[in-house]
């Protein structure tokens, strides 16, 4: 059986890391696409040359031609520009919307059967626009944010509790922005919910609140340190987890920016929710029950996403 084909649209910081992770995990053959000449070819060759040392069986190709993504099983989209210090994700909207148009048309023409994972910011609006431009089924187009935001939350919690990150589960919902909703009640250490751990004296409410805020600011913290771009190792690892869930039909329960139509009281929009990812793409949106405060935070986040989608429609009349 032929190896799956993974097309990475955008060969920048995240794109290169995605390529490396995909072949090390032997998820399939990789095509790195970018508009910049030489960069995808150089990164593909560099990673391919690590093959004899790493011992993976996969091919890599760099390209500036959409024809090379033909028949891809998975497309992961990072094309566009990242944040610089002082910028919000929303400041990227105008530039990256144009990029989504080109990418959406490229995928539509060459890889219409792919499972498409969008990473480009502002995430929830860009995944919506990418779906519109590509015309693919909603369940096959999804945004990566929740896995990353939850991973950040899990990392900070494991430091606080002095336990393995593997034993910390966490859920972050809503849009990928300042209004994201880390769900304390649904986050656990070895199955024990965080509010119980506060009662048990493992941490204080103040420390927990500070961790929630650090999670919300997790992207900005990295941007502030790097100064020349945004996070790329953890975002790439997160998207690879989603791609693997699809390619291996793992039915993983992962938070993702998915099309929600009916669940959580929402009608027809992309936002971060718990999903089941398997061979059908987004096979299920988990209709979790939120408490009153959680619902209020989620509603605020949903409004912020709606505002960004409206801004897209104002910029590009074909989207209205
Ligand atoms: P960067 O290293 O600049 O790579 C972006 C690449 O896109 C560059 O190589 C560009 O040449 C390429 N590009 C630009 N326009 C096009 C086009 N029309 N077609 C194909 N390629 C194009 O950025 P990065 O890899 O660090 O980040 C990529 C995106 O991910 C940015 O929008 C970030 O804001 C976003 N991001 C999202 C998250 C989430 O959790 C959602 C996290 C981190 C970064």
mmCIF file of C-alpha atoms and ligand atoms in Angstrom:
data_model
loop_
_atom_site.group_PDB
_atom_site.id
_atom_site.type_symbol
_atom_site.label_atom_id
_atom_site.label_comp_id
_atom_site.label_asym_id
_atom_site.label_seq_id
_atom_site.Cartn_x
_atom_site.Cartn_y
_atom_site.Cartn_z
ATOM 1 C CA UNK A 1 0.000 0.000 0.000
ATOM 2 C CA UNK A 2 1.357 3.439 -0.917
ATOM 3 C CA UNK A 3 2.372 5.733 1.896
ATOM 4 C CA UNK A 4 -0.038 8.571 2.709
ATOM 5 C CA UNK A 5 0.817 11.957 1.191
ATOM 6 C CA UNK A 6 1.085 14.966 3.468
ATOM 7 C CA UNK A 7 1.118 18.427 1.890
ATOM 8 C CA UNK A 8 2.425 21.273 3.999
ATOM 9 C CA UNK A 9 1.293 24.620 2.601
ATOM 10 C CA UNK A 10 3.782 27.131 3.979
ATOM 11 C CA UNK A 11 7.391 26.107 4.564
ATOM 12 C CA UNK A 12 8.274 28.604 7.281
ATOM 13 C CA UNK A 13 9.018 27.921 10.926
ATOM 14 C CA UNK A 14 5.995 25.703 11.565
ATOM 15 C CA UNK A 15 6.037 24.145 8.071
ATOM 16 C CA UNK A 16 9.636 22.972 8.435
ATOM 17 C CA UNK A 17 8.989 21.561 11.903
ATOM 18 C CA UNK A 18 5.867 19.786 10.641
ATOM 19 C CA UNK A 19 7.895 18.172 7.839
ATOM 20 C CA UNK A 20 10.527 16.953 10.270
ATOM 21 C CA UNK A 21 7.977 15.526 12.718
ATOM 22 C CA UNK A 22 5.897 13.904 9.965
ATOM 23 C CA UNK A 23 8.823 11.907 8.584
ATOM 24 C CA UNK A 24 10.326 11.051 11.974
ATOM 25 C CA UNK A 25 6.934 9.588 12.897
ATOM 26 C CA UNK A 26 6.710 7.987 9.426
ATOM 27 C CA UNK A 27 3.220 9.379 8.864
ATOM 28 C CA UNK A 28 3.788 9.522 5.119
ATOM 29 C CA UNK A 29 5.630 11.215 2.251
ATOM 30 C CA UNK A 30 5.841 14.990 2.537
ATOM 31 C CA UNK A 31 5.470 17.803 0.024
ATOM 32 C CA UNK A 32 6.518 21.213 1.349
ATOM 33 C CA UNK A 33 4.919 24.025 -0.665
ATOM 34 C CA UNK A 34 5.717 27.735 -0.399
ATOM 35 C CA UNK A 35 5.658 30.781 -2.665
ATOM 36 C CA UNK A 36 9.252 31.580 -1.719
ATOM 37 C CA UNK A 37 11.588 29.848 -4.168
ATOM 38 C CA UNK A 38 14.317 27.668 -2.718
ATOM 39 C CA UNK A 39 13.060 27.569 0.874
ATOM 40 C CA UNK A 40 10.751 24.533 0.581
ATOM 41 C CA UNK A 41 13.323 22.750 -1.609
ATOM 42 C CA UNK A 42 16.145 23.525 0.828
ATOM 43 C CA UNK A 43 14.194 22.422 3.900
ATOM 44 C CA UNK A 44 12.967 19.241 2.176
ATOM 45 C CA UNK A 45 16.518 18.306 1.165
ATOM 46 C CA UNK A 46 17.971 19.141 4.585
ATOM 47 C CA UNK A 47 15.384 16.971 6.366
ATOM 48 C CA UNK A 48 15.744 14.165 3.793
ATOM 49 C CA UNK A 49 19.483 14.146 4.516
ATOM 50 C CA UNK A 50 18.699 13.412 8.187
ATOM 51 C CA UNK A 51 16.937 10.225 7.056
ATOM 52 C CA UNK A 52 19.952 7.897 7.146
ATOM 53 C CA UNK A 53 20.691 9.059 10.701
ATOM 54 C CA UNK A 54 17.107 9.042 11.939
ATOM 55 C CA UNK A 55 16.280 5.893 9.989
ATOM 56 C CA UNK A 56 12.927 6.871 8.525
ATOM 57 C CA UNK A 57 11.351 5.686 5.284
ATOM 58 C CA UNK A 58 9.660 8.667 3.689
ATOM 59 C CA UNK A 59 10.320 10.999 0.796
ATOM 60 C CA UNK A 60 10.330 14.780 0.966
ATOM 61 C CA UNK A 61 9.861 17.224 -1.873
ATOM 62 C CA UNK A 62 9.970 21.019 -1.863
ATOM 63 C CA UNK A 63 7.810 22.850 -4.379
ATOM 64 C CA UNK A 64 6.448 26.176 -5.611
ATOM 65 C CA UNK A 65 3.835 24.461 -7.781
ATOM 66 C CA UNK A 66 0.395 23.459 -6.450
ATOM 67 C CA UNK A 67 0.367 20.529 -8.899
ATOM 68 C CA UNK A 68 2.814 18.802 -6.539
ATOM 69 C CA UNK A 69 0.215 18.537 -3.749
ATOM 70 C CA UNK A 70 -2.065 16.513 -6.058
ATOM 71 C CA UNK A 71 -3.937 13.754 -4.281
ATOM 72 C CA UNK A 72 -2.677 14.703 -0.806
ATOM 73 C CA UNK A 73 -4.375 12.856 2.068
ATOM 74 C CA UNK A 74 -3.647 15.615 4.564
ATOM 75 C CA UNK A 75 -2.909 19.326 3.997
ATOM 76 C CA UNK A 76 -1.596 21.401 6.877
ATOM 77 C CA UNK A 77 -1.771 25.123 6.180
ATOM 78 C CA UNK A 78 0.643 27.595 7.780
ATOM 79 C CA UNK A 79 0.960 29.953 4.804
ATOM 80 C CA UNK A 80 0.798 33.612 5.749
ATOM 81 C CA UNK A 81 2.523 35.871 8.210
ATOM 82 C CA UNK A 82 3.010 35.370 11.957
ATOM 83 C CA UNK A 83 2.785 37.958 14.749
ATOM 84 C CA UNK A 84 5.538 40.320 15.787
ATOM 85 C CA UNK A 85 5.778 41.771 19.321
ATOM 86 C CA UNK A 86 2.924 44.182 19.999
ATOM 87 C CA UNK A 87 0.663 42.637 17.326
ATOM 88 C CA UNK A 88 -2.496 40.735 18.130
ATOM 89 C CA UNK A 89 -3.481 37.703 16.082
ATOM 90 C CA UNK A 90 -6.334 39.775 14.686
ATOM 91 C CA UNK A 91 -3.881 42.292 13.166
ATOM 92 C CA UNK A 92 -2.973 39.569 10.649
ATOM 93 C CA UNK A 93 -6.485 39.269 9.251
ATOM 94 C CA UNK A 94 -6.241 41.325 6.031
ATOM 95 C CA UNK A 95 -2.950 39.854 4.799
ATOM 96 C CA UNK A 96 -3.705 36.261 5.708
ATOM 97 C CA UNK A 97 -7.226 36.340 4.242
ATOM 98 C CA UNK A 98 -5.706 36.887 0.781
ATOM 99 C CA UNK A 99 -3.328 34.013 1.419
ATOM 100 C CA UNK A 100 -6.258 31.736 2.408
ATOM 101 C CA UNK A 101 -7.935 32.530 -0.903
ATOM 102 C CA UNK A 102 -4.913 31.378 -2.910
ATOM 103 C CA UNK A 103 -4.402 28.313 -0.691
ATOM 104 C CA UNK A 104 -8.095 27.368 -0.697
ATOM 105 C CA UNK A 105 -8.189 27.466 -4.487
ATOM 106 C CA UNK A 106 -4.969 25.458 -4.700
ATOM 107 C CA UNK A 107 -6.373 22.740 -2.444
ATOM 108 C CA UNK A 108 -9.735 22.706 -4.232
ATOM 109 C CA UNK A 109 -8.049 22.137 -7.604
ATOM 110 C CA UNK A 110 -5.424 19.622 -6.464
ATOM 111 C CA UNK A 111 -6.335 17.883 -3.217
ATOM 112 C CA UNK A 112 -10.117 17.981 -2.803
ATOM 113 C CA UNK A 113 -10.181 14.739 -0.780
ATOM 114 C CA UNK A 114 -7.669 15.868 1.829
ATOM 115 C CA UNK A 115 -8.211 16.411 5.531
ATOM 116 C CA UNK A 116 -7.186 20.055 5.898
ATOM 117 C CA UNK A 117 -5.754 21.433 9.120
ATOM 118 C CA UNK A 118 -5.403 25.218 9.255
ATOM 119 C CA UNK A 119 -2.894 26.857 11.603
ATOM 120 C CA UNK A 120 -2.706 30.341 10.080
ATOM 121 C CA UNK A 121 -3.929 33.140 12.380
ATOM 122 C CA UNK A 122 -6.338 34.609 13.314
ATOM 123 C CA UNK A 123 -7.207 30.943 13.476
ATOM 124 C CA UNK A 124 -10.987 30.689 13.798
ATOM 125 C CA UNK A 125 -11.625 33.216 11.017
ATOM 126 C CA UNK A 126 -8.927 31.788 8.732
ATOM 127 C CA UNK A 127 -10.230 28.222 8.984
ATOM 128 C CA UNK A 128 -13.701 29.507 8.144
ATOM 129 C CA UNK A 129 -12.353 31.437 5.123
ATOM 130 C CA UNK A 130 -10.228 28.476 3.995
ATOM 131 C CA UNK A 131 -13.309 26.237 4.042
ATOM 132 C CA UNK A 132 -15.279 28.811 2.061
ATOM 133 C CA UNK A 133 -12.542 29.248 -0.557
ATOM 134 C CA UNK A 134 -11.811 25.524 -0.874
ATOM 135 C CA UNK A 135 -15.430 24.367 -0.884
ATOM 136 C CA UNK A 136 -14.446 21.118 0.891
ATOM 137 C CA UNK A 137 -16.922 19.444 3.273
ATOM 138 C CA UNK A 138 -16.982 21.108 6.691
ATOM 139 C CA UNK A 139 -15.921 17.926 8.486
ATOM 140 C CA UNK A 140 -12.725 17.803 6.414
ATOM 141 C CA UNK A 141 -11.537 21.335 7.248
ATOM 142 C CA UNK A 142 -10.471 22.091 10.808
ATOM 143 C CA UNK A 143 -8.311 24.505 12.727
ATOM 144 C CA UNK A 144 -5.523 23.638 15.161
ATOM 145 C CA UNK A 145 -5.532 25.685 18.347
ATOM 146 C CA UNK A 146 -7.144 23.735 21.173
ATOM 147 C CA UNK A 147 -4.506 21.002 21.259
ATOM 148 C CA UNK A 148 -1.798 23.672 21.581
ATOM 149 C CA UNK A 149 -3.649 25.799 24.122
ATOM 150 C CA UNK A 150 -4.446 22.675 26.163
ATOM 151 C CA UNK A 151 -0.821 21.508 25.914
ATOM 152 C CA UNK A 152 0.341 24.842 27.308
ATOM 153 C CA UNK A 153 -2.183 24.564 30.135
ATOM 154 C CA UNK A 154 -1.067 20.972 30.854
ATOM 155 C CA UNK A 155 2.590 21.981 30.868
ATOM 156 C CA UNK A 156 2.040 24.814 33.362
ATOM 157 C CA UNK A 157 -0.137 22.579 35.564
ATOM 158 C CA UNK A 158 2.467 19.813 35.609
ATOM 159 C CA UNK A 159 5.083 22.336 36.783
ATOM 160 C CA UNK A 160 2.719 23.563 39.509
ATOM 161 C CA UNK A 161 1.931 20.056 40.780
ATOM 162 C CA UNK A 162 5.321 18.439 40.194
ATOM 163 C CA UNK A 163 3.774 15.542 38.263
ATOM 164 C CA UNK A 164 4.270 14.129 34.784
ATOM 165 C CA UNK A 165 2.683 16.106 31.950
ATOM 166 C CA UNK A 166 1.249 12.790 30.745
ATOM 167 C CA UNK A 167 -0.998 12.568 33.794
ATOM 168 C CA UNK A 168 -2.468 16.042 33.332
ATOM 169 C CA UNK A 169 -5.429 16.401 31.009
ATOM 170 C CA UNK A 170 -6.870 19.791 30.195
ATOM 171 C CA UNK A 171 -9.508 21.358 28.028
ATOM 172 C CA UNK A 172 -9.369 24.776 26.431
ATOM 173 C CA UNK A 173 -12.369 25.870 24.401
ATOM 174 C CA UNK A 174 -13.530 28.873 22.408
ATOM 175 C CA UNK A 175 -11.651 31.014 19.925
ATOM 176 C CA UNK A 176 -7.855 30.996 19.750
ATOM 177 C CA UNK A 177 -7.325 34.440 21.206
ATOM 178 C CA UNK A 178 -7.451 36.414 24.390
ATOM 179 C CA UNK A 179 -10.991 35.154 25.026
ATOM 180 C CA UNK A 180 -10.084 31.445 24.954
ATOM 181 C CA UNK A 181 -11.721 29.441 27.753
ATOM 182 C CA UNK A 182 -9.481 27.098 29.785
ATOM 183 C CA UNK A 183 -12.040 24.790 31.417
ATOM 184 C CA UNK A 184 -10.814 24.247 34.953
ATOM 185 C CA UNK A 185 -13.635 21.881 35.917
ATOM 186 C CA UNK A 186 -12.906 19.513 33.026
ATOM 187 C CA UNK A 187 -9.137 19.557 33.582
ATOM 188 C CA UNK A 188 -7.671 16.838 35.778
ATOM 189 C CA UNK A 189 -4.544 15.320 37.261
ATOM 190 C CA UNK A 190 -4.865 11.544 37.211
ATOM 191 C CA UNK A 191 -8.626 12.010 36.903
ATOM 192 C CA UNK A 192 -8.914 14.446 39.855
ATOM 193 C CA UNK A 193 -10.519 17.734 38.707
ATOM 194 C CA UNK A 194 -8.568 20.932 39.403
ATOM 195 C CA UNK A 195 -11.146 22.428 41.832
ATOM 196 C CA UNK A 196 -10.742 19.282 43.991
ATOM 197 C CA UNK A 197 -6.960 19.691 43.917
ATOM 198 C CA UNK A 198 -7.376 23.256 45.215
ATOM 199 C CA UNK A 199 -9.505 21.884 48.060
ATOM 200 C CA UNK A 200 -6.861 19.224 48.726
ATOM 201 C CA UNK A 201 -4.259 21.965 49.100
ATOM 202 C CA UNK A 202 -2.206 20.993 46.028
ATOM 203 C CA UNK A 203 -2.412 24.578 44.828
ATOM 204 C CA UNK A 204 -4.215 27.794 45.670
ATOM 205 C CA UNK A 205 -7.027 29.423 43.709
ATOM 206 C CA UNK A 206 -4.674 32.394 43.069
ATOM 207 C CA UNK A 207 -2.011 30.148 41.534
ATOM 208 C CA UNK A 208 -4.617 28.381 39.427
ATOM 209 C CA UNK A 209 -6.011 31.710 38.193
ATOM 210 C CA UNK A 210 -2.476 32.811 37.288
ATOM 211 C CA UNK A 211 -1.923 29.576 35.313
ATOM 212 C CA UNK A 212 -5.191 30.115 33.435
ATOM 213 C CA UNK A 213 -4.054 33.627 32.519
ATOM 214 C CA UNK A 214 -0.580 32.419 31.498
ATOM 215 C CA UNK A 215 -2.286 29.879 29.217
ATOM 216 C CA UNK A 216 -4.358 32.639 27.597
ATOM 217 C CA UNK A 217 -1.170 34.662 27.094
ATOM 218 C CA UNK A 218 0.898 31.622 26.071
ATOM 219 C CA UNK A 219 1.360 32.709 22.456
ATOM 220 C CA UNK A 220 2.287 36.288 23.388
ATOM 221 C CA UNK A 221 4.829 35.032 25.948
ATOM 222 C CA UNK A 222 6.726 33.204 23.191
ATOM 223 C CA UNK A 223 6.395 36.109 20.722
ATOM 224 C CA UNK A 224 7.836 38.423 23.383
ATOM 225 C CA UNK A 225 10.833 36.136 23.866
ATOM 226 C CA UNK A 226 11.523 35.286 20.215
ATOM 227 C CA UNK A 227 10.880 38.837 18.916
ATOM 228 C CA UNK A 228 11.144 37.704 15.265
ATOM 229 C CA UNK A 229 8.150 35.373 14.999
ATOM 230 C CA UNK A 230 5.793 33.189 16.987
ATOM 231 C CA UNK A 231 5.845 29.712 18.512
ATOM 232 C CA UNK A 232 6.486 26.825 16.164
ATOM 233 C CA UNK A 233 7.628 23.642 17.929
ATOM 234 C CA UNK A 234 4.494 23.101 20.044
ATOM 235 C CA UNK A 235 2.096 24.296 17.290
ATOM 236 C CA UNK A 236 3.665 21.797 14.859
ATOM 237 C CA UNK A 237 3.525 18.930 17.368
ATOM 238 C CA UNK A 238 -0.150 19.722 18.014
ATOM 239 C CA UNK A 239 -1.129 19.674 14.342
ATOM 240 C CA UNK A 240 0.785 16.426 13.822
ATOM 241 C CA UNK A 241 -1.270 14.841 16.623
ATOM 242 C CA UNK A 242 -4.442 15.787 14.718
ATOM 243 C CA UNK A 243 -3.073 14.552 11.367
ATOM 244 C CA UNK A 244 -2.086 11.235 12.958
ATOM 245 C CA UNK A 245 -5.560 10.852 14.479
ATOM 246 C CA UNK A 246 -7.038 11.190 10.977
ATOM 247 C CA UNK A 247 -4.531 9.020 9.104
ATOM 248 C CA UNK A 248 -4.696 6.190 11.662
ATOM 249 C CA UNK A 249 -8.435 6.533 12.350
ATOM 250 C CA UNK A 250 -7.630 6.876 16.042
ATOM 251 C CA UNK A 251 -10.957 8.485 17.065
ATOM 252 C CA UNK A 252 -8.992 10.822 19.345
ATOM 253 C CA UNK A 253 -10.987 13.220 21.479
ATOM 254 C CA UNK A 254 -9.192 16.490 20.794
ATOM 255 C CA UNK A 255 -10.185 20.142 21.037
ATOM 256 C CA UNK A 256 -10.207 21.758 17.601
ATOM 257 C CA UNK A 257 -11.673 24.716 15.742
ATOM 258 C CA UNK A 258 -14.463 22.742 14.086
ATOM 259 C CA UNK A 259 -17.689 23.529 12.265
ATOM 260 C CA UNK A 260 -20.407 23.606 14.908
ATOM 261 C CA UNK A 261 -23.973 23.434 13.725
ATOM 262 C CA UNK A 262 -26.485 22.680 16.448
ATOM 263 C CA UNK A 263 -24.157 21.712 19.305
ATOM 264 C CA UNK A 264 -23.422 24.010 22.257
ATOM 265 C CA UNK A 265 -26.335 26.182 21.169
ATOM 266 C CA UNK A 266 -24.465 27.399 18.069
ATOM 267 C CA UNK A 267 -25.592 27.547 14.492
ATOM 268 C CA UNK A 268 -23.093 27.230 11.657
ATOM 269 C CA UNK A 269 -19.738 28.601 12.783
ATOM 270 C CA UNK A 270 -16.124 27.575 13.394
ATOM 271 C CA UNK A 271 -14.965 27.708 17.020
ATOM 272 C CA UNK A 272 -12.865 25.655 19.418
ATOM 273 C CA UNK A 273 -14.859 22.686 20.759
ATOM 274 C CA UNK A 274 -14.140 19.092 21.818
ATOM 275 C CA UNK A 275 -14.166 16.836 18.752
ATOM 276 C CA UNK A 276 -13.584 13.228 17.776
ATOM 277 C CA UNK A 277 -11.045 12.942 14.941
ATOM 278 C CA UNK A 278 -10.889 9.761 12.879
ATOM 279 C CA UNK A 279 -10.884 8.624 9.251
ATOM 280 C CA UNK A 280 -14.030 10.669 8.591
ATOM 281 C CA UNK A 281 -12.284 13.882 9.670
ATOM 282 C CA UNK A 282 -14.249 15.618 12.408
ATOM 283 C CA UNK A 283 -16.536 12.696 13.165
ATOM 284 C CA UNK A 284 -18.254 14.275 16.135
ATOM 285 C CA UNK A 285 -18.516 17.568 17.982
ATOM 286 C CA UNK A 286 -18.914 16.768 21.660
ATOM 287 C CA UNK A 287 -21.880 18.663 23.003
ATOM 288 C CA UNK A 288 -20.544 19.326 26.513
ATOM 289 C CA UNK A 289 -22.561 21.075 29.176
ATOM 290 C CA UNK A 290 -21.134 24.323 30.438
ATOM 291 C CA UNK A 291 -21.733 25.959 33.798
ATOM 292 C CA UNK A 292 -23.048 29.514 33.935
ATOM 293 C CA UNK A 293 -19.630 31.224 34.203
ATOM 294 C CA UNK A 294 -18.111 28.916 31.613
ATOM 295 C CA UNK A 295 -21.003 29.630 29.245
ATOM 296 C CA UNK A 296 -20.550 33.380 29.716
ATOM 297 C CA UNK A 297 -16.822 33.104 28.848
ATOM 298 C CA UNK A 298 -17.593 30.850 25.869
ATOM 299 C CA UNK A 299 -20.269 33.288 24.611
ATOM 300 C CA UNK A 300 -17.750 36.137 24.767
ATOM 301 C CA UNK A 301 -15.252 34.084 22.807
ATOM 302 C CA UNK A 302 -17.899 33.149 20.226
ATOM 303 C CA UNK A 303 -18.738 36.850 19.781
ATOM 304 C CA UNK A 304 -15.065 37.665 19.195
ATOM 305 C CA UNK A 305 -14.887 34.970 16.479
ATOM 306 C CA UNK A 306 -18.099 36.248 14.855
ATOM 307 C CA UNK A 307 -16.575 39.744 14.737
ATOM 308 C CA UNK A 308 -13.539 38.423 12.872
ATOM 309 C CA UNK A 309 -15.653 36.479 10.388
ATOM 310 C CA UNK A 310 -17.697 39.640 9.724
ATOM 311 C CA UNK A 311 -14.441 41.541 9.159
ATOM 312 C CA UNK A 312 -13.455 38.906 6.548
ATOM 313 C CA UNK A 313 -16.791 39.362 4.786
ATOM 314 C CA UNK A 314 -16.248 43.130 4.704
ATOM 315 C CA UNK A 315 -12.794 42.719 3.156
ATOM 316 C CA UNK A 316 -13.754 40.090 0.553
ATOM 317 C CA UNK A 317 -17.238 40.491 -0.889
ATOM 318 C CA UNK A 318 -17.217 36.967 -2.376
ATOM 319 C CA UNK A 319 -17.427 35.669 1.218
ATOM 320 C CA UNK A 320 -20.540 37.590 2.206
HETATM 321 P P1 LIG B 1 6.546 31.824 8.900
HETATM 322 O O1 LIG B 1 7.810 31.212 9.411
HETATM 323 O O2 LIG B 1 6.593 33.256 8.483
HETATM 324 O O3 LIG B 1 6.035 30.935 7.671
HETATM 325 C C1 LIG B 1 4.983 31.311 6.867
HETATM 326 C C2 LIG B 1 5.317 30.878 5.459
HETATM 327 O O4 LIG B 1 4.179 31.129 4.634
HETATM 328 C C3 LIG B 1 6.502 31.628 4.844
HETATM 329 O O5 LIG B 1 7.499 30.704 4.447
HETATM 330 C C4 LIG B 1 5.888 32.333 3.637
HETATM 331 O O6 LIG B 1 6.757 32.414 2.517
HETATM 332 C C5 LIG B 1 4.671 31.445 3.348
HETATM 333 N N1 LIG B 1 3.645 32.081 2.542
HETATM 334 C C6 LIG B 1 3.209 33.375 2.558
HETATM 335 N N2 LIG B 1 2.231 33.543 1.645
HETATM 336 C C7 LIG B 1 2.028 32.335 1.049
HETATM 337 C C8 LIG B 1 1.159 31.863 0.033
HETATM 338 N N3 LIG B 1 0.274 32.665 -0.558
HETATM 339 N N4 LIG B 1 1.240 30.558 -0.305
HETATM 340 C C9 LIG B 1 2.123 29.729 0.279
HETATM 341 N N5 LIG B 1 2.969 30.120 1.239
HETATM 342 C C10 LIG B 1 2.933 31.405 1.618
HETATM 343 O O7 LIG B 1 5.368 31.683 9.983
HETATM 344 P P2 LIG B 1 5.124 30.471 11.015
HETATM 345 O O8 LIG B 1 5.362 29.186 10.333
HETATM 346 O O9 LIG B 1 5.845 30.784 12.285
HETATM 347 O O10 LIG B 1 3.565 30.692 11.318
HETATM 348 C C11 LIG B 1 2.610 30.465 10.302
HETATM 349 C C12 LIG B 1 1.221 30.900 10.731
HETATM 350 O O11 LIG B 1 0.803 30.133 11.863
HETATM 351 C C13 LIG B 1 1.105 32.369 11.176
HETATM 352 O O12 LIG B 1 -0.091 32.921 10.667
HETATM 353 C C14 LIG B 1 1.038 32.274 12.687
HETATM 354 O O13 LIG B 1 0.364 33.378 13.280
HETATM 355 C C15 LIG B 1 0.259 31.000 12.850
HETATM 356 N N6 LIG B 1 0.354 30.355 14.168
HETATM 357 C C16 LIG B 1 -0.777 29.809 14.661
HETATM 358 C C17 LIG B 1 -0.758 29.172 15.872
HETATM 359 C C18 LIG B 1 -2.017 28.562 16.399
HETATM 360 O O14 LIG B 1 -2.008 27.990 17.469
HETATM 361 C C19 LIG B 1 -3.247 28.653 15.647
HETATM 362 C C20 LIG B 1 0.438 29.085 16.607
HETATM 363 C C21 LIG B 1 1.570 29.641 16.068
HETATM 364 C C22 LIG B 1 1.528 30.285 14.828
#
